């Protein structure tokens, strides 16, 4: 057993109000420089939709993530030598129009225009070329179903049957999906980087890009299936979310989590078994979610603690893992799911799927058609198509809601319904309710301070190892 520690995050989608406070905070802190105008390390997408950049989930187009090839994991973007052979030509990545061309307005024309019979205007100007332009897209162009027919109807997770729903107003559904770098356990970006500039820190699992080593090959952009690495057109370097490591090293939450109005974000430590990682990542898609969860270890297990100490994990990190809200969501209660596990990067940002708006009938009849958001759609996003795994999570969420409502109304029938749906007893249901609804600041963020001086002994480096999964090396 090779125990590693990882800082992780859970986002409770039922509480997200789509206000973009997280995105704006991150933007103001990290990407307010020249060359980063179009970068949104954290963004909030309205679903259904094509996302940001457009159609980032279409790996047939972008060839990001991993696939099982000849019985072992391989990059979809190609082998090490395949990447090197076309290092000066990389067509499998988004272009500027897949994001949006950053723009400003010619405000000076409003104040400096000479006297005229006509009202002066402020034309849109490209932040890149400085030329006049027509604005055709933006980072939140399709918010709140604003672009349903242009964006939502083109969501690759929708079935043809679902697309018909956009003509029936009473059946239209939407939810918000905040996204940031997943700081994956098996990052495809690190494997694809020819210069080895992207690496995963051993002490906390944060994936970073060494700006001194970066040579702007941009294979990290195409290899990341979530498209959470961006190219700075001014500096000629790739940049990405850094999990606000200057804050997390001091035991503080990231800017996006700290500023979240809906308090949907939880940050904590997970312990996982590195020895099992490759085996689990090669599991069939229908069992992938449970296989990935099997890698996550119980931090209160004495054997796990012993191996964690042997691996050099500090006692306060082990203690933080025991109190981790992320562990409670993902493993203890099974309420949080990974985003597109079929990409096989093992993302370390998890989501509690959206339960509302709930059709009233869903509380008494657990069938797919009684959920406003189709189970099949949620399964496509969070469980590689495994509808049973999504239904199990939704039943638990319904059980919590039913039990607590019954307790408030002194309705034993509702309380029993909650116990039946969730499979938990009353004490477990109340604990889950406190976790999902009432947790305070210190309960949502259990982040131990990082000791960088102890990290080098098990640092996971970049391209040299990640590419050779057939030999189970990094």
GROMACS .gro file of C-alpha atoms in nm:
model
  474
    1UNK     CA    1   0.000   0.000   0.000
    2UNK     CA    2   0.151   0.330  -0.116
    3UNK     CA    3  -0.051   0.606   0.054
    4UNK     CA    4  -0.058   0.952  -0.099
    5UNK     CA    5  -0.238   1.269   0.011
    6UNK     CA    6  -0.444   1.491  -0.216
    7UNK     CA    7  -0.621   1.822  -0.163
    8UNK     CA    8  -0.969   1.784  -0.314
    9UNK     CA    9  -1.288   1.979  -0.358
   10UNK     CA   10  -1.660   1.900  -0.362
   11UNK     CA   11  -1.920   2.126  -0.525
   12UNK     CA   12  -2.284   2.089  -0.420
   13UNK     CA   13  -2.475   2.177  -0.738
   14UNK     CA   14  -2.812   2.206  -0.567
   15UNK     CA   15  -2.683   2.518  -0.391
   16UNK     CA   16  -2.518   2.689  -0.689
   17UNK     CA   17  -2.710   3.001  -0.794
   18UNK     CA   18  -2.497   3.079  -1.100
   19UNK     CA   19  -2.381   3.418  -0.973
   20UNK     CA   20  -2.023   3.385  -1.111
   21UNK     CA   21  -1.876   3.532  -0.791
   22UNK     CA   22  -1.621   3.249  -0.788
   23UNK     CA   23  -1.519   3.323  -1.148
   24UNK     CA   24  -1.488   3.698  -1.098
   25UNK     CA   25  -1.284   3.655  -0.778
   26UNK     CA   26  -1.046   3.417  -0.952
   27UNK     CA   27  -1.025   3.648  -1.253
   28UNK     CA   28  -0.937   3.950  -1.042
   29UNK     CA   29  -0.675   3.757  -0.848
   30UNK     CA   30  -0.497   3.553  -1.116
   31UNK     CA   31  -0.591   3.642  -1.475
   32UNK     CA   32  -0.613   4.019  -1.500
   33UNK     CA   33  -0.292   4.051  -1.703
   34UNK     CA   34  -0.226   4.098  -2.073
   35UNK     CA   35  -0.262   3.769  -2.256
   36UNK     CA   36  -0.505   3.626  -2.000
   37UNK     CA   37  -0.816   3.821  -2.099
   38UNK     CA   38  -0.996   3.514  -2.228
   39UNK     CA   39  -0.877   3.286  -1.946
   40UNK     CA   40  -1.132   3.175  -1.688
   41UNK     CA   41  -0.952   2.934  -1.458
   42UNK     CA   42  -1.286   2.900  -1.283
   43UNK     CA   43  -1.602   2.933  -1.490
   44UNK     CA   44  -1.970   2.854  -1.437
   45UNK     CA   45  -2.153   2.686  -1.724
   46UNK     CA   46  -2.527   2.660  -1.774
   47UNK     CA   47  -2.623   2.303  -1.856
   48UNK     CA   48  -2.741   2.179  -2.099
   49UNK     CA   49  -2.489   2.370  -2.309
   50UNK     CA   50  -2.169   2.339  -2.507
   51UNK     CA   51  -1.956   2.471  -2.220
   52UNK     CA   52  -1.640   2.678  -2.228
   53UNK     CA   53  -1.453   2.641  -2.457
   54UNK     CA   54  -1.728   2.528  -2.692
   55UNK     CA   55  -1.774   2.150  -2.707
   56UNK     CA   56  -1.486   2.077  -2.469
   57UNK     CA   57  -1.645   1.739  -2.394
   58UNK     CA   58  -1.610   1.622  -2.754
   59UNK     CA   59  -1.294   1.412  -2.734
   60UNK     CA   60  -1.351   1.290  -3.087
   61UNK     CA   61  -1.260   1.645  -3.186
   62UNK     CA   62  -1.002   1.740  -2.922
   63UNK     CA   63  -0.860   1.394  -2.835
   64UNK     CA   64  -0.806   1.472  -2.468
   65UNK     CA   65  -0.769   1.232  -2.175
   66UNK     CA   66  -0.686   0.861  -2.181
   67UNK     CA   67  -0.819   0.550  -2.351
   68UNK     CA   68  -0.767   0.176  -2.316
   69UNK     CA   69  -0.550   0.066  -2.607
   70UNK     CA   70  -0.396  -0.279  -2.642
   71UNK     CA   71  -0.502  -0.356  -2.285
   72UNK     CA   72  -0.339  -0.057  -2.118
   73UNK     CA   73  -0.385   0.318  -2.074
   74UNK     CA   74  -0.272   0.540  -2.357
   75UNK     CA   75  -0.311   0.907  -2.429
   76UNK     CA   76  -0.580   0.978  -2.685
   77UNK     CA   77  -0.352   1.242  -2.832
   78UNK     CA   78  -0.097   0.972  -2.920
   79UNK     CA   79   0.219   0.810  -2.792
   80UNK     CA   80   0.531   0.993  -2.682
   81UNK     CA   81   0.697   0.953  -3.020
   82UNK     CA   82   0.374   1.037  -3.200
   83UNK     CA   83   0.357   1.367  -3.013
   84UNK     CA   84   0.720   1.444  -3.088
   85UNK     CA   85   0.675   1.364  -3.458
   86UNK     CA   86   0.413   1.641  -3.493
   87UNK     CA   87   0.543   1.876  -3.231
   88UNK     CA   88   0.524   2.174  -3.469
   89UNK     CA   89   0.168   2.093  -3.579
   90UNK     CA   90  -0.098   2.034  -3.315
   91UNK     CA   91  -0.448   2.048  -3.465
   92UNK     CA   92  -0.629   1.884  -3.170
   93UNK     CA   93  -0.679   2.193  -2.960
   94UNK     CA   94  -0.930   2.476  -2.931
   95UNK     CA   95  -0.880   2.792  -3.133
   96UNK     CA   96  -0.969   3.142  -3.019
   97UNK     CA   97  -1.323   3.127  -3.160
   98UNK     CA   98  -1.394   2.823  -2.938
   99UNK     CA   99  -1.340   3.058  -2.642
  100UNK     CA  100  -1.409   3.414  -2.753
  101UNK     CA  101  -1.190   3.693  -2.879
  102UNK     CA  102  -1.134   3.927  -2.582
  103UNK     CA  103  -1.259   4.276  -2.647
  104UNK     CA  104  -1.294   4.621  -2.504
  105UNK     CA  105  -1.462   4.937  -2.630
  106UNK     CA  106  -1.325   5.252  -2.784
  107UNK     CA  107  -1.432   5.463  -2.489
  108UNK     CA  108  -1.198   5.746  -2.588
  109UNK     CA  109  -1.417   5.815  -2.890
  110UNK     CA  110  -1.702   5.905  -2.657
  111UNK     CA  111  -1.501   6.165  -2.471
  112UNK     CA  112  -1.268   6.293  -2.745
  113UNK     CA  113  -1.498   6.296  -3.048
  114UNK     CA  114  -1.538   6.642  -3.204
  115UNK     CA  115  -1.872   6.821  -3.206
  116UNK     CA  116  -2.106   6.653  -3.451
  117UNK     CA  117  -2.470   6.621  -3.544
  118UNK     CA  118  -2.447   6.248  -3.471
  119UNK     CA  119  -2.398   6.079  -3.134
  120UNK     CA  120  -2.048   5.927  -3.107
  121UNK     CA  121  -2.031   5.557  -3.033
  122UNK     CA  122  -1.781   5.324  -2.867
  123UNK     CA  123  -1.703   5.046  -3.112
  124UNK     CA  124  -1.586   4.707  -2.991
  125UNK     CA  125  -1.212   4.663  -3.028
  126UNK     CA  126  -1.015   4.337  -3.013
  127UNK     CA  127  -0.782   4.319  -2.711
  128UNK     CA  128  -0.545   4.112  -2.926
  129UNK     CA  129  -0.526   4.298  -3.259
  130UNK     CA  130  -0.671   4.634  -3.161
  131UNK     CA  131  -0.897   4.625  -3.467
  132UNK     CA  132  -1.271   4.686  -3.470
  133UNK     CA  133  -1.473   4.366  -3.437
  134UNK     CA  134  -1.825   4.231  -3.413
  135UNK     CA  135  -1.890   4.058  -3.080
  136UNK     CA  136  -2.021   3.707  -3.149
  137UNK     CA  137  -1.951   3.520  -2.825
  138UNK     CA  138  -1.845   3.559  -2.465
  139UNK     CA  139  -1.756   3.347  -2.161
  140UNK     CA  140  -2.116   3.334  -2.034
  141UNK     CA  141  -2.295   3.386  -2.364
  142UNK     CA  142  -2.548   3.109  -2.295
  143UNK     CA  143  -2.625   3.177  -1.926
  144UNK     CA  144  -2.967   3.072  -1.796
  145UNK     CA  145  -3.076   2.913  -2.125
  146UNK     CA  146  -3.012   3.245  -2.299
  147UNK     CA  147  -2.873   3.056  -2.595
  148UNK     CA  148  -3.081   2.739  -2.575
  149UNK     CA  149  -3.118   2.673  -2.946
  150UNK     CA  150  -2.762   2.772  -3.028
  151UNK     CA  151  -2.580   2.620  -2.729
  152UNK     CA  152  -2.798   2.402  -2.507
  153UNK     CA  153  -2.944   2.200  -2.794
  154UNK     CA  154  -2.588   2.115  -2.903
  155UNK     CA  155  -2.487   1.967  -2.567
  156UNK     CA  156  -2.319   1.631  -2.650
  157UNK     CA  157  -2.465   1.476  -2.332
  158UNK     CA  158  -2.823   1.513  -2.457
  159UNK     CA  159  -3.000   1.229  -2.632
  160UNK     CA  160  -3.211   1.302  -2.939
  161UNK     CA  161  -3.517   1.254  -2.719
  162UNK     CA  162  -3.390   1.518  -2.477
  163UNK     CA  163  -3.335   1.769  -2.756
  164UNK     CA  164  -3.709   1.759  -2.830
  165UNK     CA  165  -3.774   1.894  -2.479
  166UNK     CA  166  -3.655   2.238  -2.581
  167UNK     CA  167  -3.983   2.278  -2.765
  168UNK     CA  168  -4.183   2.198  -2.451
  169UNK     CA  169  -4.136   2.481  -2.205
  170UNK     CA  170  -4.273   2.296  -1.904
  171UNK     CA  171  -4.009   2.025  -1.948
  172UNK     CA  172  -3.708   2.248  -2.005
  173UNK     CA  173  -3.441   2.192  -1.741
  174UNK     CA  174  -3.113   2.359  -1.651
  175UNK     CA  175  -2.845   2.351  -1.386
  176UNK     CA  176  -2.519   2.528  -1.319
  177UNK     CA  177  -2.185   2.352  -1.349
  178UNK     CA  178  -1.888   2.541  -1.199
  179UNK     CA  179  -1.556   2.411  -1.332
  180UNK     CA  180  -1.190   2.449  -1.243
  181UNK     CA  181  -0.878   2.239  -1.293
  182UNK     CA  182  -0.944   1.897  -1.141
  183UNK     CA  183  -0.582   1.842  -1.027
  184UNK     CA  184  -0.622   1.485  -1.145
  185UNK     CA  185  -0.440   1.186  -1.002
  186UNK     CA  186  -0.354   1.080  -1.357
  187UNK     CA  187  -0.317   1.414  -1.538
  188UNK     CA  188  -0.305   1.379  -1.915
  189UNK     CA  189  -0.160   1.730  -1.942
  190UNK     CA  190   0.155   1.621  -1.758
  191UNK     CA  191   0.190   1.310  -1.971
  192UNK     CA  192   0.160   1.500  -2.298
  193UNK     CA  193   0.397   1.788  -2.214
  194UNK     CA  194   0.715   1.740  -2.425
  195UNK     CA  195   0.920   1.976  -2.208
  196UNK     CA  196   0.815   1.818  -1.876
  197UNK     CA  197   0.704   2.152  -1.736
  198UNK     CA  198   0.379   2.022  -1.584
  199UNK     CA  199   0.415   1.826  -1.262
  200UNK     CA  200   0.204   1.704  -0.972
  201UNK     CA  201   0.322   1.802  -0.626
  202UNK     CA  202   0.365   1.504  -0.402
  203UNK     CA  203   0.279   1.673  -0.075
  204UNK     CA  204  -0.069   1.796  -0.173
  205UNK     CA  205  -0.137   1.670  -0.526
  206UNK     CA  206  -0.172   2.016  -0.684
  207UNK     CA  207  -0.085   2.013  -1.056
  208UNK     CA  208   0.136   2.306  -1.159
  209UNK     CA  209   0.315   2.431  -1.469
  210UNK     CA  210   0.679   2.536  -1.433
  211UNK     CA  211   0.686   2.860  -1.633
  212UNK     CA  212   1.064   2.841  -1.677
  213UNK     CA  213   1.041   2.501  -1.847
  214UNK     CA  214   0.729   2.573  -2.054
  215UNK     CA  215   0.808   2.603  -2.426
  216UNK     CA  216   0.452   2.670  -2.548
  217UNK     CA  217   0.409   2.342  -2.735
  218UNK     CA  218   0.048   2.350  -2.609
  219UNK     CA  219   0.005   1.972  -2.604
  220UNK     CA  220  -0.111   2.016  -2.248
  221UNK     CA  221  -0.406   2.218  -2.381
  222UNK     CA  222  -0.515   1.948  -2.623
  223UNK     CA  223  -0.443   1.657  -2.384
  224UNK     CA  224  -0.648   1.801  -2.096
  225UNK     CA  225  -1.001   1.665  -2.160
  226UNK     CA  226  -1.151   1.941  -1.942
  227UNK     CA  227  -0.969   2.217  -2.136
  228UNK     CA  228  -0.855   2.385  -1.816
  229UNK     CA  229  -0.511   2.487  -1.942
  230UNK     CA  230  -0.485   2.810  -2.139
  231UNK     CA  231  -0.222   2.961  -2.364
  232UNK     CA  232  -0.105   3.312  -2.280
  233UNK     CA  233  -0.073   3.468  -2.625
  234UNK     CA  234   0.135   3.756  -2.488
  235UNK     CA  235   0.393   3.565  -2.281
  236UNK     CA  236   0.401   3.249  -2.492
  237UNK     CA  237   0.338   3.025  -2.191
  238UNK     CA  238   0.061   2.789  -2.084
  239UNK     CA  239  -0.120   2.880  -1.762
  240UNK     CA  240  -0.374   2.705  -1.541
  241UNK     CA  241  -0.553   2.700  -1.206
  242UNK     CA  242  -0.305   2.656  -0.921
  243UNK     CA  243  -0.564   2.573  -0.652
  244UNK     CA  244  -0.454   2.901  -0.492
  245UNK     CA  245  -0.159   2.716  -0.343
  246UNK     CA  246  -0.016   3.027  -0.170
  247UNK     CA  247  -0.338   3.023   0.032
  248UNK     CA  248  -0.375   2.645   0.073
  249UNK     CA  249  -0.015   2.615   0.194
  250UNK     CA  250  -0.120   2.842   0.478
  251UNK     CA  251  -0.431   2.637   0.554
  252UNK     CA  252  -0.672   2.875   0.378
  253UNK     CA  253  -0.935   2.791   0.113
  254UNK     CA  254  -0.895   2.892  -0.251
  255UNK     CA  255  -1.037   3.225  -0.367
  256UNK     CA  256  -1.326   3.061  -0.554
  257UNK     CA  257  -1.426   2.855  -0.251
  258UNK     CA  258  -1.386   3.140  -0.003
  259UNK     CA  259  -1.596   3.382  -0.206
  260UNK     CA  260  -1.876   3.139  -0.297
  261UNK     CA  261  -2.210   3.301  -0.216
  262UNK     CA  262  -2.403   2.974  -0.210
  263UNK     CA  263  -2.141   2.801   0.009
  264UNK     CA  264  -2.141   2.511  -0.233
  265UNK     CA  265  -1.768   2.435  -0.206
  266UNK     CA  266  -1.594   2.206   0.039
  267UNK     CA  267  -1.219   2.146   0.052
  268UNK     CA  268  -1.038   1.867   0.232
  269UNK     CA  269  -0.777   1.593   0.213
  270UNK     CA  270  -0.819   1.249   0.059
  271UNK     CA  271  -0.577   0.963   0.113
  272UNK     CA  272  -0.550   0.721  -0.177
  273UNK     CA  273  -0.361   0.403  -0.264
  274UNK     CA  274  -0.120   0.480  -0.545
  275UNK     CA  275  -0.044   0.110  -0.594
  276UNK     CA  276  -0.403   0.048  -0.704
  277UNK     CA  277  -0.431   0.354  -0.925
  278UNK     CA  278  -0.330   0.210  -1.264
  279UNK     CA  279  -0.539  -0.103  -1.211
  280UNK     CA  280  -0.850   0.099  -1.131
  281UNK     CA  281  -0.805   0.342  -1.418
  282UNK     CA  282  -0.823   0.048  -1.657
  283UNK     CA  283  -1.161  -0.070  -1.522
  284UNK     CA  284  -1.460  -0.096  -1.760
  285UNK     CA  285  -1.665   0.223  -1.791
  286UNK     CA  286  -1.973   0.074  -1.624
  287UNK     CA  287  -1.775   0.006  -1.304
  288UNK     CA  288  -1.539   0.302  -1.328
  289UNK     CA  289  -1.692   0.523  -1.057
  290UNK     CA  290  -1.688   0.252  -0.790
  291UNK     CA  291  -1.341   0.141  -0.901
  292UNK     CA  292  -1.208   0.495  -0.859
  293UNK     CA  293  -1.370   0.526  -0.517
  294UNK     CA  294  -1.203   0.200  -0.411
  295UNK     CA  295  -0.868   0.379  -0.441
  296UNK     CA  296  -0.970   0.626  -0.171
  297UNK     CA  297  -0.865   0.500   0.171
  298UNK     CA  298  -1.033   0.524   0.511
  299UNK     CA  299  -0.813   0.769   0.707
  300UNK     CA  300  -0.932   0.628   1.042
  301UNK     CA  301  -0.806   0.278   0.956
  302UNK     CA  302  -0.494   0.205   1.170
  303UNK     CA  303  -0.329   0.021   0.879
  304UNK     CA  304  -0.382   0.318   0.650
  305UNK     CA  305  -0.240   0.552   0.914
  306UNK     CA  306   0.066   0.333   0.951
  307UNK     CA  307   0.136   0.332   0.577
  308UNK     CA  308   0.065   0.706   0.557
  309UNK     CA  309   0.328   0.778   0.823
  310UNK     CA  310   0.568   0.545   0.643
  311UNK     CA  311   0.512   0.747   0.322
  312UNK     CA  312   0.606   1.066   0.506
  313UNK     CA  313   0.259   1.215   0.537
  314UNK     CA  314   0.250   1.451   0.834
  315UNK     CA  315   0.025   1.371   1.135
  316UNK     CA  316  -0.178   1.689   1.087
  317UNK     CA  317  -0.254   1.583   0.728
  318UNK     CA  318  -0.374   1.244   0.848
  319UNK     CA  319  -0.590   1.418   1.108
  320UNK     CA  320  -0.726   1.652   0.839
  321UNK     CA  321  -0.811   1.352   0.623
  322UNK     CA  322  -1.014   1.204   0.912
  323UNK     CA  323  -1.212   1.528   0.941
  324UNK     CA  324  -1.231   1.587   0.565
  325UNK     CA  325  -1.573   1.692   0.430
  326UNK     CA  326  -1.462   1.563   0.090
  327UNK     CA  327  -1.411   1.211   0.229
  328UNK     CA  328  -1.754   1.230   0.391
  329UNK     CA  329  -1.919   1.332   0.063
  330UNK     CA  330  -1.732   1.095  -0.166
  331UNK     CA  331  -1.677   0.779   0.038
  332UNK     CA  332  -1.871   0.785   0.365
  333UNK     CA  333  -2.207   0.896   0.221
  334UNK     CA  334  -2.147   0.842  -0.151
  335UNK     CA  335  -2.310   1.172  -0.248
  336UNK     CA  336  -2.037   1.322  -0.470
  337UNK     CA  337  -1.936   1.200  -0.816
  338UNK     CA  338  -1.643   1.278  -1.049
  339UNK     CA  339  -1.685   1.478  -1.368
  340UNK     CA  340  -1.658   1.257  -1.678
  341UNK     CA  341  -1.467   0.967  -1.521
  342UNK     CA  342  -1.449   0.804  -1.866
  343UNK     CA  343  -1.163   1.045  -1.943
  344UNK     CA  344  -0.965   0.829  -1.695
  345UNK     CA  345  -0.769   1.114  -1.540
  346UNK     CA  346  -0.929   1.050  -1.198
  347UNK     CA  347  -1.038   1.410  -1.127
  348UNK     CA  348  -1.008   1.534  -0.771
  349UNK     CA  349  -1.300   1.778  -0.795
  350UNK     CA  350  -1.631   1.604  -0.721
  351UNK     CA  351  -1.992   1.710  -0.765
  352UNK     CA  352  -2.314   1.644  -0.575
  353UNK     CA  353  -2.558   1.613  -0.869
  354UNK     CA  354  -2.846   1.856  -0.884
  355UNK     CA  355  -3.173   1.723  -0.742
  356UNK     CA  356  -3.392   2.028  -0.789
  357UNK     CA  357  -3.620   2.128  -0.939
  358UNK     CA  358  -3.786   1.803  -0.832
  359UNK     CA  359  -4.121   1.701  -0.967
  360UNK     CA  360  -4.348   1.625  -0.673
  361UNK     CA  361  -4.414   1.275  -0.796
  362UNK     CA  362  -4.045   1.188  -0.775
  363UNK     CA  363  -4.063   1.166  -0.395
  364UNK     CA  364  -4.300   0.872  -0.413
  365UNK     CA  365  -4.209   0.715  -0.745
  366UNK     CA  366  -3.837   0.683  -0.817
  367UNK     CA  367  -3.847   0.656  -1.196
  368UNK     CA  368  -3.642   0.852  -1.444
  369UNK     CA  369  -3.928   1.042  -1.604
  370UNK     CA  370  -4.022   1.195  -1.269
  371UNK     CA  371  -3.700   1.396  -1.243
  372UNK     CA  372  -3.689   1.733  -1.412
  373UNK     CA  373  -3.323   1.674  -1.498
  374UNK     CA  374  -3.308   1.334  -1.674
  375UNK     CA  375  -3.104   1.069  -1.492
  376UNK     CA  376  -2.954   0.968  -1.825
  377UNK     CA  377  -2.818   1.320  -1.870
  378UNK     CA  378  -2.664   1.329  -1.521
  379UNK     CA  379  -2.515   0.984  -1.580
  380UNK     CA  380  -2.354   1.103  -1.902
  381UNK     CA  381  -2.188   1.389  -1.715
  382UNK     CA  382  -2.089   1.223  -1.385
  383UNK     CA  383  -2.078   0.843  -1.409
  384UNK     CA  384  -1.974   0.749  -1.763
  385UNK     CA  385  -2.335   0.653  -1.835
  386UNK     CA  386  -2.395   0.443  -1.522
  387UNK     CA  387  -2.753   0.544  -1.442
  388UNK     CA  388  -2.774   0.317  -1.136
  389UNK     CA  389  -2.495   0.511  -0.965
  390UNK     CA  390  -2.675   0.841  -1.025
  391UNK     CA  391  -3.009   0.700  -0.908
  392UNK     CA  392  -2.846   0.576  -0.589
  393UNK     CA  393  -2.710   0.924  -0.518
  394UNK     CA  394  -3.042   1.093  -0.597
  395UNK     CA  395  -3.228   0.851  -0.369
  396UNK     CA  396  -2.998   0.945  -0.083
  397UNK     CA  397  -3.052   1.315  -0.147
  398UNK     CA  398  -3.428   1.262  -0.162
  399UNK     CA  399  -3.407   1.056   0.156
  400UNK     CA  400  -3.234   1.341   0.342
  401UNK     CA  401  -3.496   1.588   0.221
  402UNK     CA  402  -3.788   1.359   0.306
  403UNK     CA  403  -3.658   1.264   0.652
  404UNK     CA  404  -3.583   1.620   0.763
  405UNK     CA  405  -3.915   1.747   0.631
  406UNK     CA  406  -4.091   1.468   0.817
  407UNK     CA  407  -3.901   1.549   1.135
  408UNK     CA  408  -3.993   1.917   1.107
  409UNK     CA  409  -4.361   1.832   1.049
  410UNK     CA  410  -4.369   1.541   1.294
  411UNK     CA  411  -4.470   1.318   1.002
  412UNK     CA  412  -4.347   0.965   1.073
  413UNK     CA  413  -4.447   0.845   0.728
  414UNK     CA  414  -4.218   1.099   0.561
  415UNK     CA  415  -3.936   1.011   0.800
  416UNK     CA  416  -3.973   0.641   0.723
  417UNK     CA  417  -3.978   0.724   0.353
  418UNK     CA  418  -3.645   0.902   0.397
  419UNK     CA  419  -3.494   0.604   0.577
  420UNK     CA  420  -3.622   0.371   0.305
  421UNK     CA  421  -3.489   0.583   0.017
  422UNK     CA  422  -3.144   0.643   0.164
  423UNK     CA  423  -3.082   0.311   0.339
  424UNK     CA  424  -2.954   0.504   0.643
  425UNK     CA  425  -3.083   0.531   0.997
  426UNK     CA  426  -3.199   0.858   1.153
  427UNK     CA  427  -2.860   0.945   1.303
  428UNK     CA  428  -2.684   0.900   0.968
  429UNK     CA  429  -2.948   1.106   0.789
  430UNK     CA  430  -2.908   1.394   1.033
  431UNK     CA  431  -2.530   1.379   0.996
  432UNK     CA  432  -2.565   1.388   0.617
  433UNK     CA  433  -2.808   1.681   0.648
  434UNK     CA  434  -2.563   1.878   0.861
  435UNK     CA  435  -2.288   1.808   0.607
  436UNK     CA  436  -2.490   1.915   0.305
  437UNK     CA  437  -2.682   2.206   0.455
  438UNK     CA  438  -2.553   2.336   0.788
  439UNK     CA  439  -2.175   2.301   0.782
  440UNK     CA  440  -1.993   2.615   0.895
  441UNK     CA  441  -1.672   2.762   0.756
  442UNK     CA  442  -1.434   2.541   0.954
  443UNK     CA  443  -1.639   2.235   0.864
  444UNK     CA  444  -1.638   2.312   0.492
  445UNK     CA  445  -1.266   2.382   0.473
  446UNK     CA  446  -1.034   2.141   0.654
  447UNK     CA  447  -0.699   2.233   0.503
  448UNK     CA  448  -0.373   2.153   0.682
  449UNK     CA  449  -0.069   2.369   0.625
  450UNK     CA  450   0.175   2.239   0.365
  451UNK     CA  451   0.538   2.167   0.442
  452UNK     CA  452   0.718   2.213   0.111
  453UNK     CA  453   1.049   2.099   0.260
  454UNK     CA  454   0.909   1.748   0.301
  455UNK     CA  455   0.757   1.718  -0.045
  456UNK     CA  456   1.054   1.630  -0.264
  457UNK     CA  457   1.088   1.271  -0.137
  458UNK     CA  458   0.774   1.164  -0.322
  459UNK     CA  459   0.731   1.438  -0.581
  460UNK     CA  460   0.555   1.315  -0.896
  461UNK     CA  461   0.727   1.464  -1.197
  462UNK     CA  462   0.598   1.523  -1.546
  463UNK     CA  463   0.621   1.372  -1.890
  464UNK     CA  464   0.896   1.115  -1.841
  465UNK     CA  465   0.684   0.887  -1.624
  466UNK     CA  466   0.320   0.966  -1.697
  467UNK     CA  467   0.354   0.850  -2.057
  468UNK     CA  468   0.466   0.497  -1.969
  469UNK     CA  469   0.162   0.346  -1.799
  470UNK     CA  470   0.218   0.007  -1.958
  471UNK     CA  471   0.508  -0.043  -1.718
  472UNK     CA  472   0.318   0.105  -1.424
  473UNK     CA  473   0.572   0.383  -1.377
  474UNK     CA  474   0.557   0.757  -1.334
   0.00000   0.00000   0.00000
